[in-house]
mmCIF file of C-alpha atoms and ligand atoms in Angstrom:
data_model
loop_
_atom_site.group_PDB
_atom_site.id
_atom_site.type_symbol
_atom_site.label_atom_id
_atom_site.label_comp_id
_atom_site.label_asym_id
_atom_site.label_seq_id
_atom_site.Cartn_x
_atom_site.Cartn_y
_atom_site.Cartn_z
ATOM 1 C CA UNK A 1 57.714 109.983 114.942
ATOM 2 C CA UNK A 2 55.171 107.408 116.102
ATOM 3 C CA UNK A 3 52.745 107.609 119.022
ATOM 4 C CA UNK A 4 54.879 105.495 121.325
ATOM 5 C CA UNK A 5 57.868 107.803 120.867
ATOM 6 C CA UNK A 6 55.644 110.851 121.380
ATOM 7 C CA UNK A 7 54.421 109.365 124.645
ATOM 8 C CA UNK A 8 57.950 108.732 125.893
ATOM 9 C CA UNK A 9 59.002 112.257 124.983
ATOM 10 C CA UNK A 10 55.976 113.712 126.818
ATOM 11 C CA UNK A 11 56.761 111.650 129.940
ATOM 12 C CA UNK A 12 60.389 112.712 129.879
ATOM 13 C CA UNK A 13 59.561 116.387 129.437
ATOM 14 C CA UNK A 14 57.164 116.232 132.399
ATOM 15 C CA UNK A 15 59.786 114.430 134.512
ATOM 16 C CA UNK A 16 62.454 117.019 133.641
ATOM 17 C CA UNK A 17 60.161 119.944 134.476
ATOM 18 C CA UNK A 18 59.241 118.292 137.800
ATOM 19 C CA UNK A 19 62.778 117.508 138.972
ATOM 20 C CA UNK A 20 64.093 120.757 137.480
ATOM 21 C CA UNK A 21 61.917 122.777 139.848
ATOM 22 C CA UNK A 22 63.301 120.974 142.908
ATOM 23 C CA UNK A 23 66.632 122.533 143.986
ATOM 24 C CA UNK A 24 67.441 119.415 146.013
ATOM 25 C CA UNK A 25 67.536 117.458 142.733
ATOM 26 C CA UNK A 26 68.634 119.934 140.035
ATOM 27 C CA UNK A 27 70.599 123.174 140.246
ATOM 28 C CA UNK A 28 70.462 125.565 137.286
ATOM 29 C CA UNK A 29 71.846 124.039 134.081
ATOM 30 C CA UNK A 30 73.244 121.050 136.011
ATOM 31 C CA UNK A 31 72.177 117.458 135.398
ATOM 32 C CA UNK A 32 71.099 115.894 132.137
ATOM 33 C CA UNK A 33 68.569 113.411 130.792
ATOM 34 C CA UNK A 34 68.565 111.218 127.682
ATOM 35 C CA UNK A 35 66.498 108.543 125.999
ATOM 36 C CA UNK A 36 67.101 106.256 123.065
ATOM 37 C CA UNK A 37 64.439 105.651 120.410
ATOM 38 C CA UNK A 38 64.487 104.205 116.889
ATOM 39 C CA UNK A 39 68.133 104.892 116.160
ATOM 40 C CA UNK A 40 68.328 108.278 117.913
ATOM 41 C CA UNK A 41 69.836 109.315 121.225
ATOM 42 C CA UNK A 42 67.949 112.354 122.522
ATOM 43 C CA UNK A 43 70.103 114.275 124.970
ATOM 44 C CA UNK A 44 69.717 117.531 126.832
ATOM 45 C CA UNK A 45 71.543 120.368 125.093
ATOM 46 C CA UNK A 46 74.523 121.918 126.840
ATOM 47 C CA UNK A 47 73.684 124.936 129.014
ATOM 48 C CA UNK A 48 69.899 124.416 128.970
ATOM 49 C CA UNK A 49 67.889 124.038 132.199
ATOM 50 C CA UNK A 50 65.891 120.860 132.896
ATOM 51 C CA UNK A 51 63.361 123.111 134.667
ATOM 52 C CA UNK A 52 62.532 124.681 131.260
ATOM 53 C CA UNK A 53 61.882 121.379 129.457
ATOM 54 C CA UNK A 54 58.148 122.155 129.173
ATOM 55 C CA UNK A 55 58.744 125.718 127.960
ATOM 56 C CA UNK A 56 61.056 125.105 125.009
ATOM 57 C CA UNK A 57 62.838 122.209 123.326
ATOM 58 C CA UNK A 58 65.969 121.431 125.348
ATOM 59 C CA UNK A 59 66.788 118.120 123.638
ATOM 60 C CA UNK A 60 68.951 117.466 120.575
ATOM 61 C CA UNK A 61 69.088 114.267 118.473
ATOM 62 C CA UNK A 62 72.453 112.513 118.271
ATOM 63 C CA UNK A 63 73.577 109.538 116.174
ATOM 64 C CA UNK A 64 74.122 106.717 118.727
ATOM 65 C CA UNK A 65 75.749 104.296 116.266
ATOM 66 C CA UNK A 66 78.777 106.529 115.731
ATOM 67 C CA UNK A 67 79.148 106.889 119.511
ATOM 68 C CA UNK A 68 78.797 103.148 120.093
ATOM 69 C CA UNK A 69 81.481 102.493 117.502
ATOM 70 C CA UNK A 70 83.817 105.025 119.169
ATOM 71 C CA UNK A 71 83.174 103.480 122.614
ATOM 72 C CA UNK A 72 84.065 100.005 121.262
ATOM 73 C CA UNK A 73 87.323 101.533 119.972
ATOM 74 C CA UNK A 74 87.859 103.175 123.397
ATOM 75 C CA UNK A 75 87.750 106.557 121.737
ATOM 76 C CA UNK A 76 86.134 108.566 124.525
ATOM 77 C CA UNK A 77 87.164 111.876 122.964
ATOM 78 C CA UNK A 78 84.718 111.403 120.075
ATOM 79 C CA UNK A 79 82.522 114.405 119.175
ATOM 80 C CA UNK A 80 78.807 113.469 119.084
ATOM 81 C CA UNK A 81 77.210 113.973 115.649
ATOM 82 C CA UNK A 82 73.874 115.749 115.555
ATOM 83 C CA UNK A 83 71.258 114.105 113.325
ATOM 84 C CA UNK A 84 69.972 117.460 112.134
ATOM 85 C CA UNK A 85 71.400 120.948 112.286
ATOM 86 C CA UNK A 86 70.484 122.892 115.408
ATOM 87 C CA UNK A 87 71.994 125.800 117.183
ATOM 88 C CA UNK A 88 72.226 123.906 120.451
ATOM 89 C CA UNK A 89 75.139 121.613 121.257
ATOM 90 C CA UNK A 90 74.696 118.225 122.968
ATOM 91 C CA UNK A 91 75.649 117.995 126.661
ATOM 92 C CA UNK A 92 79.314 117.519 127.533
ATOM 93 C CA UNK A 93 78.175 114.258 129.171
ATOM 94 C CA UNK A 94 76.626 112.765 125.992
ATOM 95 C CA UNK A 95 79.070 109.848 125.955
ATOM 96 C CA UNK A 96 78.133 108.998 129.549
ATOM 97 C CA UNK A 97 74.538 108.562 128.370
ATOM 98 C CA UNK A 98 75.474 106.640 125.214
ATOM 99 C CA UNK A 99 77.549 104.071 127.088
ATOM 100 C CA UNK A 100 74.776 103.205 129.550
ATOM 101 C CA UNK A 101 72.774 100.350 127.973
ATOM 102 C CA UNK A 102 69.362 101.376 129.370
ATOM 103 C CA UNK A 103 66.813 103.264 127.197
ATOM 104 C CA UNK A 104 66.470 106.123 129.727
ATOM 105 C CA UNK A 105 69.467 107.665 131.508
ATOM 106 C CA UNK A 106 69.406 110.472 134.071
ATOM 107 C CA UNK A 107 72.427 112.235 135.566
ATOM 108 C CA UNK A 108 71.846 114.436 138.610
ATOM 109 C CA UNK A 109 73.725 116.315 141.301
ATOM 110 C CA UNK A 110 70.986 115.412 143.792
ATOM 111 C CA UNK A 111 71.767 116.909 147.202
ATOM 112 C CA UNK A 112 70.913 113.890 149.366
ATOM 113 C CA UNK A 113 73.255 111.745 147.234
ATOM 114 C CA UNK A 114 75.962 114.371 146.676
ATOM 115 C CA UNK A 115 76.119 114.988 150.455
ATOM 116 C CA UNK A 116 77.428 111.398 150.764
ATOM 117 C CA UNK A 117 79.700 111.527 147.716
ATOM 118 C CA UNK A 118 81.829 114.355 149.146
ATOM 119 C CA UNK A 119 82.572 112.394 152.348
ATOM 120 C CA UNK A 120 85.919 110.686 152.743
ATOM 121 C CA UNK A 121 84.261 107.424 153.821
ATOM 122 C CA UNK A 122 81.464 107.452 151.223
ATOM 123 C CA UNK A 123 82.319 104.038 149.784
ATOM 124 C CA UNK A 124 81.644 102.348 153.123
ATOM 125 C CA UNK A 125 78.497 104.299 153.952
ATOM 126 C CA UNK A 126 76.942 103.987 150.482
ATOM 127 C CA UNK A 127 77.300 100.197 150.461
ATOM 128 C CA UNK A 128 75.931 99.849 153.998
ATOM 129 C CA UNK A 129 73.013 102.168 153.289
ATOM 130 C CA UNK A 130 71.703 100.542 150.122
ATOM 131 C CA UNK A 131 72.232 96.841 150.992
ATOM 132 C CA UNK A 132 71.105 94.580 148.109
ATOM 133 C CA UNK A 133 68.329 96.859 146.906
ATOM 134 C CA UNK A 134 70.211 98.232 143.864
ATOM 135 C CA UNK A 135 72.999 97.212 141.510
ATOM 136 C CA UNK A 136 75.475 100.067 141.782
ATOM 137 C CA UNK A 137 79.115 100.996 141.287
ATOM 138 C CA UNK A 138 81.138 103.882 142.742
ATOM 139 C CA UNK A 139 83.522 105.627 140.355
ATOM 140 C CA UNK A 140 86.416 107.753 141.653
ATOM 141 C CA UNK A 141 86.465 111.465 140.738
ATOM 142 C CA UNK A 142 87.342 112.212 137.095
ATOM 143 C CA UNK A 143 87.053 115.409 135.097
ATOM 144 C CA UNK A 144 83.622 115.542 133.350
ATOM 145 C CA UNK A 145 83.772 114.615 129.668
ATOM 146 C CA UNK A 146 86.241 112.159 128.170
ATOM 147 C CA UNK A 147 87.962 111.072 131.415
ATOM 148 C CA UNK A 148 84.725 110.489 133.304
ATOM 149 C CA UNK A 149 83.090 108.590 130.419
ATOM 150 C CA UNK A 150 86.057 106.222 130.206
ATOM 151 C CA UNK A 151 86.059 105.571 133.981
ATOM 152 C CA UNK A 152 82.301 104.906 134.021
ATOM 153 C CA UNK A 153 82.540 102.568 131.020
ATOM 154 C CA UNK A 154 85.298 100.542 132.688
ATOM 155 C CA UNK A 155 83.291 100.349 135.942
ATOM 156 C CA UNK A 156 80.046 99.134 134.357
ATOM 157 C CA UNK A 157 81.957 96.532 132.332
ATOM 158 C CA UNK A 158 83.150 94.992 135.634
ATOM 159 C CA UNK A 159 79.664 94.268 136.959
ATOM 160 C CA UNK A 160 76.408 93.032 135.420
ATOM 161 C CA UNK A 161 73.258 95.126 135.038
ATOM 162 C CA UNK A 162 74.434 98.266 136.801
ATOM 163 C CA UNK A 163 71.533 100.699 137.143
ATOM 164 C CA UNK A 164 73.158 103.221 139.508
ATOM 165 C CA UNK A 165 76.593 104.780 138.991
ATOM 166 C CA UNK A 166 77.763 106.913 141.901
ATOM 167 C CA UNK A 167 80.323 109.510 140.844
ATOM 168 C CA UNK A 168 82.613 110.497 143.728
ATOM 169 C CA UNK A 169 82.611 114.294 144.317
ATOM 170 C CA UNK A 170 80.103 114.777 141.516
ATOM 171 C CA UNK A 171 76.675 113.063 141.394
ATOM 172 C CA UNK A 172 74.818 110.011 140.180
ATOM 173 C CA UNK A 173 73.864 108.354 136.882
ATOM 174 C CA UNK A 174 70.681 106.279 136.808
ATOM 175 C CA UNK A 175 69.689 103.901 134.009
ATOM 176 C CA UNK A 176 66.178 102.487 133.561
ATOM 177 C CA UNK A 177 63.831 100.919 131.050
ATOM 178 C CA UNK A 178 61.363 103.782 131.527
ATOM 179 C CA UNK A 179 60.867 107.040 133.414
ATOM 180 C CA UNK A 180 58.762 105.139 135.973
ATOM 181 C CA UNK A 181 61.757 102.874 136.564
ATOM 182 C CA UNK A 182 64.061 105.885 137.082
ATOM 183 C CA UNK A 183 61.606 107.547 139.486
ATOM 184 C CA UNK A 184 61.471 104.358 141.596
ATOM 185 C CA UNK A 185 65.275 104.112 141.771
ATOM 186 C CA UNK A 186 65.682 107.814 142.529
ATOM 187 C CA UNK A 187 63.083 107.706 145.312
ATOM 188 C CA UNK A 188 64.699 104.596 146.819
ATOM 189 C CA UNK A 189 68.104 106.276 146.830
ATOM 190 C CA UNK A 190 66.840 109.490 148.345
ATOM 191 C CA UNK A 191 64.910 107.643 151.055
ATOM 192 C CA UNK A 192 67.908 105.591 152.152
ATOM 193 C CA UNK A 193 70.507 108.360 151.828
ATOM 194 C CA UNK A 194 68.522 111.268 153.268
ATOM 195 C CA UNK A 195 70.305 113.279 155.986
ATOM 196 C CA UNK A 196 68.041 115.107 158.443
ATOM 197 C CA UNK A 197 68.849 118.828 158.616
ATOM 198 C CA UNK A 198 67.892 121.429 161.183
ATOM 199 C CA UNK A 199 65.784 124.377 160.040
ATOM 200 C CA UNK A 200 67.623 127.464 158.779
ATOM 201 C CA UNK A 201 67.984 130.301 161.268
ATOM 202 C CA UNK A 202 65.710 133.126 160.063
ATOM 203 C CA UNK A 203 65.771 135.129 163.290
ATOM 204 C CA UNK A 204 68.681 137.347 162.304
ATOM 205 C CA UNK A 205 67.964 140.597 160.468
ATOM 206 C CA UNK A 206 69.230 140.873 156.884
ATOM 207 C CA UNK A 207 72.805 142.161 157.144
ATOM 208 C CA UNK A 208 73.762 145.551 155.767
ATOM 209 C CA UNK A 209 76.620 145.979 153.319
ATOM 210 C CA UNK A 210 79.411 148.329 154.346
ATOM 211 C CA UNK A 211 80.973 148.541 150.891
ATOM 212 C CA UNK A 212 79.380 150.316 147.881
ATOM 213 C CA UNK A 213 80.299 147.469 145.490
ATOM 214 C CA UNK A 214 78.450 144.822 147.474
ATOM 215 C CA UNK A 215 74.829 143.954 148.323
ATOM 216 C CA UNK A 216 73.549 141.203 150.650
ATOM 217 C CA UNK A 217 72.902 137.964 148.733
ATOM 218 C CA UNK A 218 69.229 137.607 147.723
ATOM 219 C CA UNK A 219 68.709 134.083 149.092
ATOM 220 C CA UNK A 220 68.714 135.081 152.760
ATOM 221 C CA UNK A 221 69.220 131.493 153.991
ATOM 222 C CA UNK A 222 72.743 131.676 152.575
ATOM 223 C CA UNK A 223 73.865 134.217 155.194
ATOM 224 C CA UNK A 224 74.102 131.213 157.506
ATOM 225 C CA UNK A 225 77.311 130.310 155.638
ATOM 226 C CA UNK A 226 78.870 133.302 157.388
ATOM 227 C CA UNK A 227 76.985 133.320 160.688
ATOM 228 C CA UNK A 228 77.267 129.604 161.534
ATOM 229 C CA UNK A 229 80.840 128.967 162.661
ATOM 230 C CA UNK A 230 81.031 125.327 161.452
ATOM 231 C CA UNK A 231 79.721 126.262 158.000
ATOM 232 C CA UNK A 232 82.031 129.280 157.818
ATOM 233 C CA UNK A 233 85.054 127.079 158.613
ATOM 234 C CA UNK A 234 84.033 124.675 155.812
ATOM 235 C CA UNK A 235 84.360 127.572 153.324
ATOM 236 C CA UNK A 236 88.107 127.426 153.862
ATOM 237 C CA UNK A 237 88.653 123.735 154.552
ATOM 238 C CA UNK A 238 86.147 122.175 152.104
ATOM 239 C CA UNK A 239 85.311 124.594 149.295
ATOM 240 C CA UNK A 240 86.100 122.735 146.046
ATOM 241 C CA UNK A 241 83.846 119.713 146.561
ATOM 242 C CA UNK A 242 82.500 119.040 143.019
ATOM 243 C CA UNK A 243 82.928 120.355 139.460
ATOM 244 C CA UNK A 244 79.983 122.753 138.962
ATOM 245 C CA UNK A 245 80.782 124.498 142.227
ATOM 246 C CA UNK A 246 84.345 125.237 141.089
ATOM 247 C CA UNK A 247 83.331 126.193 137.547
ATOM 248 C CA UNK A 248 80.629 128.646 138.694
ATOM 249 C CA UNK A 249 82.057 129.952 141.972
ATOM 250 C CA UNK A 250 85.799 129.674 141.478
ATOM 251 C CA UNK A 251 88.598 127.738 143.137
ATOM 252 C CA UNK A 252 88.387 129.261 146.610
ATOM 253 C CA UNK A 253 86.102 131.229 148.926
ATOM 254 C CA UNK A 254 86.917 134.831 149.831
ATOM 255 C CA UNK A 255 86.379 134.861 153.584
ATOM 256 C CA UNK A 256 87.021 137.832 155.869
ATOM 257 C CA UNK A 257 86.818 138.238 159.631
ATOM 258 C CA UNK A 258 85.306 141.743 159.309
ATOM 259 C CA UNK A 259 84.688 144.587 156.806
ATOM 260 C CA UNK A 260 87.878 146.405 157.822
ATOM 261 C CA UNK A 261 89.880 143.447 156.507
ATOM 262 C CA UNK A 262 88.188 143.691 153.086
ATOM 263 C CA UNK A 263 89.141 147.375 152.797
ATOM 264 C CA UNK A 264 92.810 146.668 153.346
ATOM 265 C CA UNK A 265 92.777 143.837 150.807
ATOM 266 C CA UNK A 266 90.702 145.646 148.173
ATOM 267 C CA UNK A 267 93.121 148.578 148.444
ATOM 268 C CA UNK A 268 95.978 146.295 147.360
ATOM 269 C CA UNK A 269 94.191 145.226 144.134
ATOM 270 C CA UNK A 270 91.240 147.596 143.514
ATOM 271 C CA UNK A 271 90.434 146.093 140.100
ATOM 272 C CA UNK A 272 90.167 142.530 141.344
ATOM 273 C CA UNK A 273 87.269 142.537 143.732
ATOM 274 C CA UNK A 274 85.732 139.078 144.132
ATOM 275 C CA UNK A 275 82.052 138.721 143.135
ATOM 276 C CA UNK A 276 81.203 136.788 146.288
ATOM 277 C CA UNK A 277 82.510 137.458 149.794
ATOM 278 C CA UNK A 278 81.805 135.994 153.207
ATOM 279 C CA UNK A 279 82.145 138.165 156.324
ATOM 280 C CA UNK A 280 82.335 136.107 159.525
ATOM 281 C CA UNK A 281 79.355 136.516 161.865
ATOM 282 C CA UNK A 282 77.869 139.063 159.475
ATOM 283 C CA UNK A 283 76.698 137.757 156.120
ATOM 284 C CA UNK A 284 77.262 136.838 152.479
ATOM 285 C CA UNK A 285 77.654 139.680 149.976
ATOM 286 C CA UNK A 286 77.820 139.807 146.195
ATOM 287 C CA UNK A 287 78.526 142.315 143.470
ATOM 288 C CA UNK A 288 75.668 143.234 141.106
ATOM 289 C CA UNK A 289 77.189 140.981 138.419
ATOM 290 C CA UNK A 290 76.643 137.863 140.529
ATOM 291 C CA UNK A 291 74.146 135.808 138.469
ATOM 292 C CA UNK A 292 71.167 133.679 139.538
ATOM 293 C CA UNK A 293 73.002 130.613 138.156
ATOM 294 C CA UNK A 294 75.835 131.332 140.599
ATOM 295 C CA UNK A 295 73.461 131.885 143.506
ATOM 296 C CA UNK A 296 71.795 128.549 142.714
ATOM 297 C CA UNK A 297 75.232 126.896 142.885
ATOM 298 C CA UNK A 298 75.956 128.490 146.238
ATOM 299 C CA UNK A 299 72.603 127.213 147.525
ATOM 300 C CA UNK A 300 73.633 123.727 146.355
ATOM 301 C CA UNK A 301 76.869 124.017 148.337
ATOM 302 C CA UNK A 302 74.978 125.227 151.417
ATOM 303 C CA UNK A 303 72.555 122.283 151.143
ATOM 304 C CA UNK A 304 75.487 119.849 150.863
ATOM 305 C CA UNK A 305 77.560 121.150 153.784
ATOM 306 C CA UNK A 306 74.496 121.665 155.954
ATOM 307 C CA UNK A 307 74.139 117.865 155.787
ATOM 308 C CA UNK A 308 77.604 117.220 157.265
ATOM 309 C CA UNK A 309 78.185 116.612 160.969
ATOM 310 C CA UNK A 310 80.767 118.927 162.557
ATOM 311 C CA UNK A 311 83.620 116.387 162.570
ATOM 312 C CA UNK A 312 82.852 114.641 159.270
ATOM 313 C CA UNK A 313 85.881 114.423 156.981
ATOM 314 C CA UNK A 314 85.162 115.578 153.441
ATOM 315 C CA UNK A 315 87.266 115.081 150.313
ATOM 316 C CA UNK A 316 87.960 118.234 148.299
ATOM 317 C CA UNK A 317 89.283 118.316 144.748
ATOM 318 C CA UNK A 318 93.068 118.711 144.628
ATOM 319 C CA UNK A 319 94.925 121.585 142.929
ATOM 320 C CA UNK A 320 95.448 119.659 139.704
ATOM 321 C CA UNK A 321 91.778 118.644 139.484
ATOM 322 C CA UNK A 322 90.664 122.256 140.066
ATOM 323 C CA UNK A 323 93.119 123.576 137.493
ATOM 324 C CA UNK A 324 91.903 121.002 134.945
ATOM 325 C CA UNK A 325 88.268 122.063 135.486
ATOM 326 C CA UNK A 326 89.165 125.711 134.919
ATOM 327 C CA UNK A 327 91.499 124.828 132.047
ATOM 328 C CA UNK A 328 94.271 126.492 133.983
ATOM 329 C CA UNK A 329 97.844 125.477 133.867
ATOM 330 C CA UNK A 330 98.375 123.627 137.183
ATOM 331 C CA UNK A 331 101.527 125.569 138.005
ATOM 332 C CA UNK A 332 99.910 128.936 137.275
ATOM 333 C CA UNK A 333 97.054 127.912 139.558
ATOM 334 C CA UNK A 334 99.382 127.053 142.428
ATOM 335 C CA UNK A 335 101.044 130.451 142.008
ATOM 336 C CA UNK A 336 97.649 132.146 142.033
ATOM 337 C CA UNK A 337 96.640 130.300 145.191
ATOM 338 C CA UNK A 338 99.866 131.333 146.850
ATOM 339 C CA UNK A 339 99.051 134.982 146.132
ATOM 340 C CA UNK A 340 95.534 134.834 147.543
ATOM 341 C CA UNK A 341 95.391 136.485 150.945
HETATM 342 ZN ZN1 ZN B 1 77.408 116.323 136.356
#
């Protein structure tokens, strides 16, 4: 590897560590970054955290020529080939990075952008907000992986020099000639799309659990999901807003009006207690198996719905889209939903 490539790698690692530590830009293992150098596509490995880029190697080298050939053949189901043997697997979104022509590609679920992409009228507001400052396209929701890669490829083929791809109910893909280029685009987007939010209410005492299986969630800000009536109502009306949320936190929220209601329901199926429950006007409670990765996802959801005005219409994923994300048979899923109290 020559000095120039070393420099690029160092810049990218620093960028990943920086954005990875900002929960408004990156949540857990979400988001991915790639760069192309001397016949190699370096892509974040599946399941790794951008925040840990400066602690261990999170990137794997992939053969871009094989991917380019597959894309030309419209074979979006192609499996990326690693250039050397590593234990890590390339990100599920590798094809999304390969099909973007720019040397550096960044895909994020950035809150200030995602908060727009879940709104029913996002197409109108995104175009008005950015004016002529960027060359962007908006792609309808598709399941991450093959379907999404195909939809993004078709969209960028329709317009010249696209450097921003908005993914409805998902996130954004940025392409640039360098990391500096990406940082400029990202900052521009965040500045124009930022939604002011009121401060979280920290005046309430930490709620007490009334069930031995549950403890109050660690991130105390999240209790607002239960104590703020507009946010609590969103749990039922607008839960499945984007893929990672559904994959980590499941297809629906378990909301209860009081603890007595949970006792009745848990008595019906004692072995199927949900990991995460919301008790109206009281708080958010989790079992001890509820992971940090899941809590980070719930914080993402809080940050997104906190940025919605009370009457704003959001678009949730439909039953078939949720079932596809969970690899559930759509009919089985509808049956399951019907049985949820
Ligand atoms: Zn994504």
